[in-house]
Short mmCIF file of C-alpha atoms and ligand atoms in Angstrom, two decimals:
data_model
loop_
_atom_site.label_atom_id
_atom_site.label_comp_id
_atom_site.label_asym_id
_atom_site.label_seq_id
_atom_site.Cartn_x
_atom_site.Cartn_y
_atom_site.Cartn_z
CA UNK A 1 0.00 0.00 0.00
CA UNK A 2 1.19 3.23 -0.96
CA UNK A 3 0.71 6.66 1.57
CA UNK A 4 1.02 9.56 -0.24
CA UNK A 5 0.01 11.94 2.43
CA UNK A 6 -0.05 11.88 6.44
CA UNK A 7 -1.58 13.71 8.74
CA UNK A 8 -0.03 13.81 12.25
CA UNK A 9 -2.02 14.91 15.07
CA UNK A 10 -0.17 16.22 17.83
CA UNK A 11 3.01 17.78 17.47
CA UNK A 12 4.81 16.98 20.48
CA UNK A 13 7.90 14.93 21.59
CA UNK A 14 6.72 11.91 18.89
CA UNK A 15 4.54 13.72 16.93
CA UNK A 16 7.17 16.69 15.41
CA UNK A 17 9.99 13.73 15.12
CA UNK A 18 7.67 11.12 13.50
CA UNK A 19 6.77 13.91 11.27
CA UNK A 20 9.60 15.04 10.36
CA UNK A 21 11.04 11.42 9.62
CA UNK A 22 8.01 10.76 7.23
CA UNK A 23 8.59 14.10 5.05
CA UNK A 24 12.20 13.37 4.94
CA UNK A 25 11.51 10.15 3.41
CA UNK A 26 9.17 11.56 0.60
CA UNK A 27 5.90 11.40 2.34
CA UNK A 28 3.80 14.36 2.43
CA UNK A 29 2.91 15.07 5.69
CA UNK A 30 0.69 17.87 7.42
CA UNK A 31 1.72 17.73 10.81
CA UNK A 32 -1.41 19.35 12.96
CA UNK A 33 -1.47 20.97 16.90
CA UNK A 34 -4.22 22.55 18.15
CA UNK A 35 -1.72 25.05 19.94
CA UNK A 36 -1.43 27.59 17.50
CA UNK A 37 2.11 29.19 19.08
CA UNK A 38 3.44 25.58 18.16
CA UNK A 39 2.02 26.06 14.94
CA UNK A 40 3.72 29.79 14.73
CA UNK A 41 7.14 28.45 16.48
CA UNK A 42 7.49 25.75 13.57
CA UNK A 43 6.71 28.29 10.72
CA UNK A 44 9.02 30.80 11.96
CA UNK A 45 11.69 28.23 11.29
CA UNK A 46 11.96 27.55 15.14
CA UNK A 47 11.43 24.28 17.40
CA UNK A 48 9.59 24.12 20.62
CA UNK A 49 10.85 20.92 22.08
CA UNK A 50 15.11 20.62 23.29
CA UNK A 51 15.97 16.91 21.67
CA UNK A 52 19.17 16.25 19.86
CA UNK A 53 18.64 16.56 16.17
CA UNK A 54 15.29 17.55 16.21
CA UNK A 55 16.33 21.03 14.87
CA UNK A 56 17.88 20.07 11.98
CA UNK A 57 15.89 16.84 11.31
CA UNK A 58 12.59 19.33 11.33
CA UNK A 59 15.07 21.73 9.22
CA UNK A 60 15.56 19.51 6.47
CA UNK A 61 11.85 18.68 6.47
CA UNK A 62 10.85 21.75 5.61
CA UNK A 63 12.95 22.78 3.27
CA UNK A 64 12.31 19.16 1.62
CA UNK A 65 8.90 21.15 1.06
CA UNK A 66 6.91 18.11 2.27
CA UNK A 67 6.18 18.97 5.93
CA UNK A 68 3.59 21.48 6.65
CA UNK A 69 1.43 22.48 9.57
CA UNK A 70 -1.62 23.42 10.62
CA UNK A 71 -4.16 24.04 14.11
CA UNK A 72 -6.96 21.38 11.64
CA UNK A 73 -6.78 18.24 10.12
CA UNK A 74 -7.24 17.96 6.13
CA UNK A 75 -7.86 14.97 4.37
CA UNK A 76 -4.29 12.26 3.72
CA UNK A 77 -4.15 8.52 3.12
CA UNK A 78 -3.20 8.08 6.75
CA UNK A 79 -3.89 9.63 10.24
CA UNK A 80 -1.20 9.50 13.23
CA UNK A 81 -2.54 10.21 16.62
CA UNK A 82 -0.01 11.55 18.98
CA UNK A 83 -1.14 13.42 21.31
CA UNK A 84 -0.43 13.22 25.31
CA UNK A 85 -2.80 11.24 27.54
CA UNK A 86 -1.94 12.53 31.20
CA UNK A 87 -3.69 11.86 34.31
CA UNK A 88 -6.17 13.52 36.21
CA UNK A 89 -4.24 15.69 39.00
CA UNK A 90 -7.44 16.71 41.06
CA UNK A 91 -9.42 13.47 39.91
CA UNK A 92 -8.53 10.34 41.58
CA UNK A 93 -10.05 6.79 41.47
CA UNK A 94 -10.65 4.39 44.61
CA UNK A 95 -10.53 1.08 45.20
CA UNK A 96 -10.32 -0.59 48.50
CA UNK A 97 -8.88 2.38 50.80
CA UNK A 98 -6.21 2.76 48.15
CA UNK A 99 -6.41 6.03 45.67
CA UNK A 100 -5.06 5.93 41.72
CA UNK A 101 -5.13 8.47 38.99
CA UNK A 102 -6.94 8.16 36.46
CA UNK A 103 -6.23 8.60 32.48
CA UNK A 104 -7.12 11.74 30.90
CA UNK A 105 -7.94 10.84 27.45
CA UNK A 106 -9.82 14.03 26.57
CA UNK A 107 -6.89 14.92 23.84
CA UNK A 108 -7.08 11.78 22.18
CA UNK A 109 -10.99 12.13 21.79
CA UNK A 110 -10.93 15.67 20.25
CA UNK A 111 -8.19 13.82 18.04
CA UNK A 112 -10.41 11.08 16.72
CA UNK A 113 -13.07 13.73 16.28
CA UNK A 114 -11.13 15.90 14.16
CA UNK A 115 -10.57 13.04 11.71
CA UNK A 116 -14.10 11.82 11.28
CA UNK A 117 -14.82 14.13 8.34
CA UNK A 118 -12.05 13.14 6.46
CA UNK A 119 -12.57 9.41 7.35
CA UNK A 120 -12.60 7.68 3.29
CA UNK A 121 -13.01 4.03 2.33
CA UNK A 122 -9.20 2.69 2.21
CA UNK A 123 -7.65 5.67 5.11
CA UNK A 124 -5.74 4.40 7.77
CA UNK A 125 -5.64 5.56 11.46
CA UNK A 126 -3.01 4.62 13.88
CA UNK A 127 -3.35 5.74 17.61
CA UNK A 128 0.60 5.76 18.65
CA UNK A 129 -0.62 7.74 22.51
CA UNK A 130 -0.16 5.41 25.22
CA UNK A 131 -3.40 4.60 26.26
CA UNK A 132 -5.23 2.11 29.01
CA UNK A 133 -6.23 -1.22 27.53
CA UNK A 134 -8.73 -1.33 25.20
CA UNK A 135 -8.63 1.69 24.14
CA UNK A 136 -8.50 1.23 20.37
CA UNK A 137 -11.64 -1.03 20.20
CA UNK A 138 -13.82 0.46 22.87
CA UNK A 139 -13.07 4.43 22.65
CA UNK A 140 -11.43 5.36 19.11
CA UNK A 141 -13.42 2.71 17.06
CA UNK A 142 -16.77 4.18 18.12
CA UNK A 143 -15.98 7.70 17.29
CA UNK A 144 -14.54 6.90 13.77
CA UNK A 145 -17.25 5.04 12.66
CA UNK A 146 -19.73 8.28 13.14
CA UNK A 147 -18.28 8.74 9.77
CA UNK A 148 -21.08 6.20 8.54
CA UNK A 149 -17.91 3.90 7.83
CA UNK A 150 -16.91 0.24 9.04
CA UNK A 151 -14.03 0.31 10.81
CA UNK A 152 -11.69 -2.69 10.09
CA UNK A 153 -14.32 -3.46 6.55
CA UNK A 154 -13.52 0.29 4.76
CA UNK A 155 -10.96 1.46 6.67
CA UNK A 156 -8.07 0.48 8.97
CA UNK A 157 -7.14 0.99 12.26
CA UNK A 158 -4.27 0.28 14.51
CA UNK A 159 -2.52 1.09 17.53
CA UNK A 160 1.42 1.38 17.47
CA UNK A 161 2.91 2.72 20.30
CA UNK A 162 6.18 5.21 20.56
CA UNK A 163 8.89 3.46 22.68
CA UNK A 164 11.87 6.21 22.40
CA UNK A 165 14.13 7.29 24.53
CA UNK A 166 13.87 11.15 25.29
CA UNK A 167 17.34 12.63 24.40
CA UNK A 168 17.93 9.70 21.68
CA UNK A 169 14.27 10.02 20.03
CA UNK A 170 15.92 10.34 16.36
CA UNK A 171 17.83 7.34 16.52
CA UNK A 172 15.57 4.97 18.23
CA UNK A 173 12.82 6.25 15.92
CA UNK A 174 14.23 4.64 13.32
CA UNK A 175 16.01 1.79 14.70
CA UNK A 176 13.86 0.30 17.66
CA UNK A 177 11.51 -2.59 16.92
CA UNK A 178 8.42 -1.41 16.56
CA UNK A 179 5.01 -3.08 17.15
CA UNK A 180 1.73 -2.97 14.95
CA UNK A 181 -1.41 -3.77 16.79
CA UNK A 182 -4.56 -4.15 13.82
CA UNK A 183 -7.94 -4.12 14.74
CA UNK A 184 -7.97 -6.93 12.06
CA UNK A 185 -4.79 -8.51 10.25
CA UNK A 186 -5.22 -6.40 7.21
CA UNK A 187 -5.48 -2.91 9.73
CA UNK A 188 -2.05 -4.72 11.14
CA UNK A 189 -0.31 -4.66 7.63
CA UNK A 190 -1.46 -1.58 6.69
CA UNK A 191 0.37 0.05 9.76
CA UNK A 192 3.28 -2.25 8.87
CA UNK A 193 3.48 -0.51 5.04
CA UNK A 194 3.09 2.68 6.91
CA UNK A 195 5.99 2.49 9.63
CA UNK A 196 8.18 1.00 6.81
CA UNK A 197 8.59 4.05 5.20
CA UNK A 198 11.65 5.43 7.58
CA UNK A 199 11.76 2.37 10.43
CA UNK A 200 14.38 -0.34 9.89
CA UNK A 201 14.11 -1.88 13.13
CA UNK A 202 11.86 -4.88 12.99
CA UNK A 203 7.85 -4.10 12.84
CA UNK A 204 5.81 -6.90 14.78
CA UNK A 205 2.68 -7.31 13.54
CA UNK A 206 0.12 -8.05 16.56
CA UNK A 207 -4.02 -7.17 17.37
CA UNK A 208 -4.50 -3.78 19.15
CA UNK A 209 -5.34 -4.72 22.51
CA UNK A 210 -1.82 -6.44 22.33
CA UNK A 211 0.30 -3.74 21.46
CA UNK A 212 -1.32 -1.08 23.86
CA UNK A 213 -0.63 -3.92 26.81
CA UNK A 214 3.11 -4.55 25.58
CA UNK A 215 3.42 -0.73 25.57
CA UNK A 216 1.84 -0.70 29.23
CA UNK A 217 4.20 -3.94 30.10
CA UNK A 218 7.18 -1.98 28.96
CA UNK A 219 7.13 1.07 31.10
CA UNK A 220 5.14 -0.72 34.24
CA UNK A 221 8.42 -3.30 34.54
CA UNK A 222 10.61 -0.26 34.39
CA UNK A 223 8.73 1.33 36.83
CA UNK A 224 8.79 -1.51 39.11
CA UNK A 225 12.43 -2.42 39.13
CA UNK A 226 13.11 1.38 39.71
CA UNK A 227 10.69 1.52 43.10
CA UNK A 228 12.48 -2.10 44.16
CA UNK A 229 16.30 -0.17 43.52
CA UNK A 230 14.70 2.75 45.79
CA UNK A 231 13.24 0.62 48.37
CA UNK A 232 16.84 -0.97 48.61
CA UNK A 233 18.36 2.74 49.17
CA UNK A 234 15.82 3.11 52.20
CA UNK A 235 17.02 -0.33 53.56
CA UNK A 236 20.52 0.03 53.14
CA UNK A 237 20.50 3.81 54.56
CA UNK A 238 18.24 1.40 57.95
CA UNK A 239 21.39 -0.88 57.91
CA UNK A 240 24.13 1.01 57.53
CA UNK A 241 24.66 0.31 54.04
CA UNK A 242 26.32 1.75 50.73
CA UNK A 243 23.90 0.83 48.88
CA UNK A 244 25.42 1.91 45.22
CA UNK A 245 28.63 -0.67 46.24
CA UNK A 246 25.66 -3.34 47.09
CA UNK A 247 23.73 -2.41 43.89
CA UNK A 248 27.31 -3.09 42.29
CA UNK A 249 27.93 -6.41 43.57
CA UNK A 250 24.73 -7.99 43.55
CA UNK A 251 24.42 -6.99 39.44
CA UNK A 252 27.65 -9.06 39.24
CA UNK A 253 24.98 -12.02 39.55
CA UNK A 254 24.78 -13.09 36.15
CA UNK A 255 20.46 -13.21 36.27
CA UNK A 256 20.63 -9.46 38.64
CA UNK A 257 20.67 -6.09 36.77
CA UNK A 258 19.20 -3.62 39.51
CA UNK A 259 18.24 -0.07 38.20
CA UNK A 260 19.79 2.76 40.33
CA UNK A 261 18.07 4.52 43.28
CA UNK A 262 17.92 8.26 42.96
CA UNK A 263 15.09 11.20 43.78
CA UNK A 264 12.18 9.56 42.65
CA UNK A 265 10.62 8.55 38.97
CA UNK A 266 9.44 11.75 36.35
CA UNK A 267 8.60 12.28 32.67
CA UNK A 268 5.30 11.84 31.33
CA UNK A 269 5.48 7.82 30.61
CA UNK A 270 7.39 5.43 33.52
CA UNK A 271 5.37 7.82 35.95
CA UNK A 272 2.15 7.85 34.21
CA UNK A 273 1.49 4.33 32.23
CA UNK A 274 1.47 2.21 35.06
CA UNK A 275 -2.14 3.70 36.67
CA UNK A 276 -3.69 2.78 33.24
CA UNK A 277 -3.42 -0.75 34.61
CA UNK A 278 -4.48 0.12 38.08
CA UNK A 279 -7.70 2.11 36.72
CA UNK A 280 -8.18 -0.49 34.57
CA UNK A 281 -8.07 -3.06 36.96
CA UNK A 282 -7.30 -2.30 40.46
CA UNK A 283 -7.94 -5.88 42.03
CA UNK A 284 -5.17 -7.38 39.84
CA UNK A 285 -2.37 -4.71 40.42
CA UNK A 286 -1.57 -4.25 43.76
CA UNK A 287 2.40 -4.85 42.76
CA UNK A 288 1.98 -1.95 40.14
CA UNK A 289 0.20 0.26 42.38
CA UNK A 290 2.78 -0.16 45.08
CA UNK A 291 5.69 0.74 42.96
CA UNK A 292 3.82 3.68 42.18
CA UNK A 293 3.47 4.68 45.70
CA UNK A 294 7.25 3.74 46.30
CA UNK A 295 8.31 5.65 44.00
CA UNK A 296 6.04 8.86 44.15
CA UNK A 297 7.32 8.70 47.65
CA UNK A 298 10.48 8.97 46.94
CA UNK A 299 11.16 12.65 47.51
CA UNK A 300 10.11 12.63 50.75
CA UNK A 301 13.13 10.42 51.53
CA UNK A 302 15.47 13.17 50.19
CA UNK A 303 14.01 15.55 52.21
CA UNK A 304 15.02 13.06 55.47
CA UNK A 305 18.21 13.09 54.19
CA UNK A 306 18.47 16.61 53.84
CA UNK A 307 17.63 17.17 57.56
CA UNK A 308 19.82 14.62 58.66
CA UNK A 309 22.49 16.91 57.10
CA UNK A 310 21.28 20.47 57.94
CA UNK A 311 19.17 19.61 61.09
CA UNK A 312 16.13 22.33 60.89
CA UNK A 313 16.11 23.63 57.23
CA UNK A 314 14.58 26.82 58.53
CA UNK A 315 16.65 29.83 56.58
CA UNK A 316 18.79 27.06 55.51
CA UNK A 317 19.94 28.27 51.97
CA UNK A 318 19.78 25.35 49.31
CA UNK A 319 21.60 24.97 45.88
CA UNK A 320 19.46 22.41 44.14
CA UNK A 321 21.09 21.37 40.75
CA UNK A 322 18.95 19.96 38.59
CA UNK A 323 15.29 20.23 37.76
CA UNK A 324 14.69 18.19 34.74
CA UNK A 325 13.43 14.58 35.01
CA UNK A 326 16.45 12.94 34.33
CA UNK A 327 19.83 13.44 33.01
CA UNK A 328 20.40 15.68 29.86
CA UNK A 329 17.03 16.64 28.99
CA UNK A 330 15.28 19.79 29.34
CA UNK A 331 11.86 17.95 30.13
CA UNK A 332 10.45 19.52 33.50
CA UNK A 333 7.31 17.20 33.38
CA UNK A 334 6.47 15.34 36.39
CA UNK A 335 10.08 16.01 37.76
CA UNK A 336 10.87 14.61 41.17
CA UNK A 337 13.45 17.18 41.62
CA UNK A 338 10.84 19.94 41.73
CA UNK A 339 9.06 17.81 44.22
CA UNK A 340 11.89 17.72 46.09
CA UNK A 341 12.13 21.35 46.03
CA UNK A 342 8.71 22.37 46.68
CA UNK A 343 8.84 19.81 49.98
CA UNK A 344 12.23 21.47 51.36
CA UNK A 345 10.37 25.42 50.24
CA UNK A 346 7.89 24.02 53.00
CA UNK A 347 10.24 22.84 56.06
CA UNK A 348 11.34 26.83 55.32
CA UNK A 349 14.58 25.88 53.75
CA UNK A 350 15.84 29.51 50.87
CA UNK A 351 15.86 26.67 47.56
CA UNK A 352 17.81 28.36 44.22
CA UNK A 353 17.79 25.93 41.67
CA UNK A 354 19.74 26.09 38.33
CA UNK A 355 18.45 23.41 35.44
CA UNK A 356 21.23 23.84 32.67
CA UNK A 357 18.91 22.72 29.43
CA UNK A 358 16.35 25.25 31.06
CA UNK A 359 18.60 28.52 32.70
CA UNK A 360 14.84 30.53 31.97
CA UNK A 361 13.36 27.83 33.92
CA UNK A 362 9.74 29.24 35.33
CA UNK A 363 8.05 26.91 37.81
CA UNK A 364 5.69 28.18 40.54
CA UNK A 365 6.79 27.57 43.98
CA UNK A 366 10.58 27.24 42.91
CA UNK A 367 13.32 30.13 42.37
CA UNK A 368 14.75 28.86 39.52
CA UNK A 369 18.34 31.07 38.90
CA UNK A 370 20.08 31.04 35.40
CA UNK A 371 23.33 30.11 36.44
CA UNK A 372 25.59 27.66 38.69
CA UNK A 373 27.39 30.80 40.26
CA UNK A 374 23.65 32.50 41.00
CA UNK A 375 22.68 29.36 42.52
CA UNK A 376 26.06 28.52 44.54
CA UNK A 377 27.01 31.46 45.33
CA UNK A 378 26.07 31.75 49.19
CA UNK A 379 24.40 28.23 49.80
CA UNK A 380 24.54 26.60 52.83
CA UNK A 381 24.38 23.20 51.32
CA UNK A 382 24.31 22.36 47.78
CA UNK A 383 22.13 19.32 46.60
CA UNK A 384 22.32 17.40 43.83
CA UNK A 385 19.26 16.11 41.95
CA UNK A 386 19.76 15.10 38.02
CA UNK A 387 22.82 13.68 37.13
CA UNK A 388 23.41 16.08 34.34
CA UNK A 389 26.64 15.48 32.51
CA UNK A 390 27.25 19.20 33.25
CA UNK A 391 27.01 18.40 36.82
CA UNK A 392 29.01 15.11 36.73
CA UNK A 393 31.83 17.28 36.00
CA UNK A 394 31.54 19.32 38.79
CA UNK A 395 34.25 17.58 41.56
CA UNK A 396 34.24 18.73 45.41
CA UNK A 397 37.86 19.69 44.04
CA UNK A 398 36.14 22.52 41.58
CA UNK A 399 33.29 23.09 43.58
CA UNK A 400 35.24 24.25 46.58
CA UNK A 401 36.42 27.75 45.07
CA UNK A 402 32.63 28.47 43.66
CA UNK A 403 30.71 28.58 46.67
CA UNK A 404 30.87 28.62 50.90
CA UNK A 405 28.53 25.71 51.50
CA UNK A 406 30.76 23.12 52.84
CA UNK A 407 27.73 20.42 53.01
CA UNK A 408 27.13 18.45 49.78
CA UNK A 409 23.95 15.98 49.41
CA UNK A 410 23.88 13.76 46.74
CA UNK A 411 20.69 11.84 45.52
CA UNK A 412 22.70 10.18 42.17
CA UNK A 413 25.78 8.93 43.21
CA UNK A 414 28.32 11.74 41.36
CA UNK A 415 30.28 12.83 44.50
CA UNK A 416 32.83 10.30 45.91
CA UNK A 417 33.68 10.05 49.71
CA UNK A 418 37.21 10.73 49.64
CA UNK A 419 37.33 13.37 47.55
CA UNK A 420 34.65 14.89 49.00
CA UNK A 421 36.36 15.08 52.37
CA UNK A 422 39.97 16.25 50.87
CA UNK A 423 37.93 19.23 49.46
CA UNK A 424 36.85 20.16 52.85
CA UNK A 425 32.72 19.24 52.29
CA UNK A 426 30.40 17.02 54.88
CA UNK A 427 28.68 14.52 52.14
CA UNK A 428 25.52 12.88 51.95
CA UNK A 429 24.49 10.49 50.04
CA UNK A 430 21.24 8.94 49.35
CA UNK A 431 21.05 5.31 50.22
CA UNK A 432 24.42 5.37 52.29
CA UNK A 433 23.46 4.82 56.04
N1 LIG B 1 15.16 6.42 36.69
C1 LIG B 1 15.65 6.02 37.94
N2 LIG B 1 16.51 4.97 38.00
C2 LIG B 1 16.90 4.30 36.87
C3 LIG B 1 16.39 4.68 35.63
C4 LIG B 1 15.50 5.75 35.57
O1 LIG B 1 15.32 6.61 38.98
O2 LIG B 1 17.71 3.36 37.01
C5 LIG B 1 14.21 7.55 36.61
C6 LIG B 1 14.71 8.69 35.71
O3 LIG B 1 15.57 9.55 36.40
C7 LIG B 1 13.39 9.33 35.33
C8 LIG B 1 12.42 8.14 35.23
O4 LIG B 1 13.04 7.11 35.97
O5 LIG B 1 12.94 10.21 36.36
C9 LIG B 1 12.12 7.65 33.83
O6 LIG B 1 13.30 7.70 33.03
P1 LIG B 1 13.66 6.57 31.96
O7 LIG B 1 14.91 6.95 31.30
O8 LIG B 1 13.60 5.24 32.60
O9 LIG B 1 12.44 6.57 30.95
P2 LIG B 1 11.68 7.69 30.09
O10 LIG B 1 10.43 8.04 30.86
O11 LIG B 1 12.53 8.81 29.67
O12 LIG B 1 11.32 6.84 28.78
C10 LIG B 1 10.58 5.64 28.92
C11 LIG B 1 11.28 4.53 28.12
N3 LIG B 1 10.70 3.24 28.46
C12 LIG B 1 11.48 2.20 28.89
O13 LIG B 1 12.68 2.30 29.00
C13 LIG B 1 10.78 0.92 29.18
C14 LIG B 1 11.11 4.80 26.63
O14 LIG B 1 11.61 3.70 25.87
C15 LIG B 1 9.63 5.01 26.30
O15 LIG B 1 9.43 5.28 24.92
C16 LIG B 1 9.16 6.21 27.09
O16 LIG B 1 9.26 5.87 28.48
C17 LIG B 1 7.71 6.51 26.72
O17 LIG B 1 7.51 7.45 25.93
O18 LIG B 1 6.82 5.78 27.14
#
């Protein structure tokens, strides 16, 4: 099957990459957001979204004249849906005594209803949003057949989920196995002819229900070996342990590979996928939900450590470095380190914190400052959160001439002991009792 012309709804994180990859491999695409500074960002020639690449992937898009955008839908041979599905922050669900968030999946409905008028015998539709089970068959089905058309009979429908890596989105686009999930075999091959157009990992051809579990499977099992690596930093910090030199030496166990410990989990997938099981079916996920309170929790353990090295954090002036989810991206969503920060702000602790891929970082509740020396310059204590590459670089050796604070905490494992002592600091660690 040949596709002439895509239309891409959302242009986010996988939406403006996918795009970009189908134009630059002579597809037509319009790529759509109903954000219309997005949509005045991208014509000016600029990107709204920090990922390596993306600049000059979306660059030679454009000038390939085949990717164009716009705030509506037109009609194309096939339809991408990428647009987030959050939770609910003020809604929760309840089952049992125990609360979980529920899936917000009011973007992906004003998707599907932006296609139905250009819904033709032959079109395909592929819903790549990670979305709670069933999702495909019992929510986007329905509204795409108000086009007075048979899903699956005159036109095709799958579900193929995104599974890259924020900060190496452009290579694993192309490269990582990808699934296909058809609400019929055919609906499974279409997507296949589709995804072949720029991916040359393998495509899997599955049913939909399939792929949107495997997508959910992927990210819960992350999620869960993260909370069991932070539970271990609790217990070892209870026994008096290192627990990064016992997280070494138990992964020398052929059959062990234990994640690492560190603030807490962010972004808008590992933290957010695994209540689409829970909601979906709370009495068979009490593992999943409990990883999801472990890890959630998280940042309350950093603020125990923080006391146990500054006693009352009244006054108590804080460097925090690092407010992005995780190392090297400029992603703020669902960050633990802001948690973190707004927890300490609380106990009355003066927080500056300086995010390198963000210096005009504006969060409410948080003094974000533009620079290391703005944030280091006369900290009590400085307090390491993301283990940005920036930061890694920063020994107790260099940090001792750039500020007074002679108390380093460190939730990541960058500052050693030793040299931490030569240099004159007190250190911290998390998960070192
Ligand atoms: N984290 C830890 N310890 C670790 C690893 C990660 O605390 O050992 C934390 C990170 O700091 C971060 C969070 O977990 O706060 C999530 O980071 P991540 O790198 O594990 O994952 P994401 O959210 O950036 O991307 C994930 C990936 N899924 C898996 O690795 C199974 C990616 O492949 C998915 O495409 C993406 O979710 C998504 O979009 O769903």
């Amino acid at each position: 099957m040949k596709f002439e012309k895509v239309c891409i709804l959302g242009l986010g994180y996988i939406g403006l990459p996918t795009a970009s990859m189908f134009a630059t491999h002579g597809v037509k695409v319009l790529g759509v957001d109903t954000n219309p500074e997005i949509i005045q960002t991208l014509r000016a020639g600029h990107v709204h979204i920090h990922e390596p690449g993306l600049g000059e992937a979306v660059e030679m898009a454009v000038t390939s004249g085949n990717l164009s955008v716009d705030t509506r839908p037109q009609p194309a041979d096939a339809f991408i849906i990428a647009v987030p599905t959050p939770f609910y922050e003020h809604e929760l669900g309840e089952y049992n005594g125990q609360t979980y968030k529920k899936a917000d999946m009011r973007a992906v409905i004003s998707a599907a209803r932006a296609i139905v008028p250009h819904v033709r015998r032959g079109s395909l539709v592929v819903l790549e949003s990670t979305s709670p089970p069933r999702t495909t068959v019992d929510l986007l089905v329905p509204i795409l057949e108000e086009s007075g058309l048979k899903a699956g009979t005159d036109f095709d429908v799958a579900y193929s989920p995104e599974r890259v890596l924020p900060g190496q989105i452009l290579r694993e686009l192309i490269e990582n196995a990808r699934v296909i999930g058809g609400l019929t075999p055919q609906s499974a091959q279409a997507g296949y002819d589709l995804y072949a157009t720029f991916v040359t990992g393998q495509i899997h051809k599955t049913d939909a229900t399939s792929a949107e579990m495997v997508k959910l499977m992927e990210n819960t099992y992350r999620d869960v070996n993260i909370a069991i690596a932070n539970e271990f930093s609790r217990l070892a910090e209870r026994f008096g342990v290192d627990v990064w030199e016992a997280i070494r030496l138990a992964s020398l166990h052929p059959r062990v590979k234990i994640l690492s410990p560190g603030p807490g989990v962010g972004g808008h997938c590992i933290s957010v996928d695994p209540w689409f099981f829970v909601e979906g079916a709370p009495d068979l996920s009490p593992l999943i939900l409990h990883a999801r309170q472990v890890n959630d929790s998280q940042p309350h353990f950093v603020l125990d450590l923080v006391k146990k090295a500054l006693g009352s954090l009244k006054g108590k002036k804080i460097a925090a470095l690092g407010l992005a989810y995780k190392p090297d991206v400029d992603d703020l969503r669902e960050s633990p380190a802001t948690e973190v920060i707004h927890l300490l702000t609380k106990e009355g602790a003066v927080v500056k914190a300086f995010e390198p891929f963000k210096p005009d970082a504006a969060l409410p509740g948080v003094d974000a400052v533009p620079s290391l020396e703005l944030a280091l310059k006369d900290a009590d204590a400085l307090l390491l959160l993301v283990k940005h590459t920036q930061f890694t670089a920063l020994s107790p050796q260099v940090l001792q001439s750039l500020t007074p604070a002679r108390v380093l905490i460190d939730t990541v494992n960058v500052w050693q002991p030793a040299a931490s002592a030569e240099a004159g600091f007190s250190l911290f660690r998390l998960g070192v009792g």
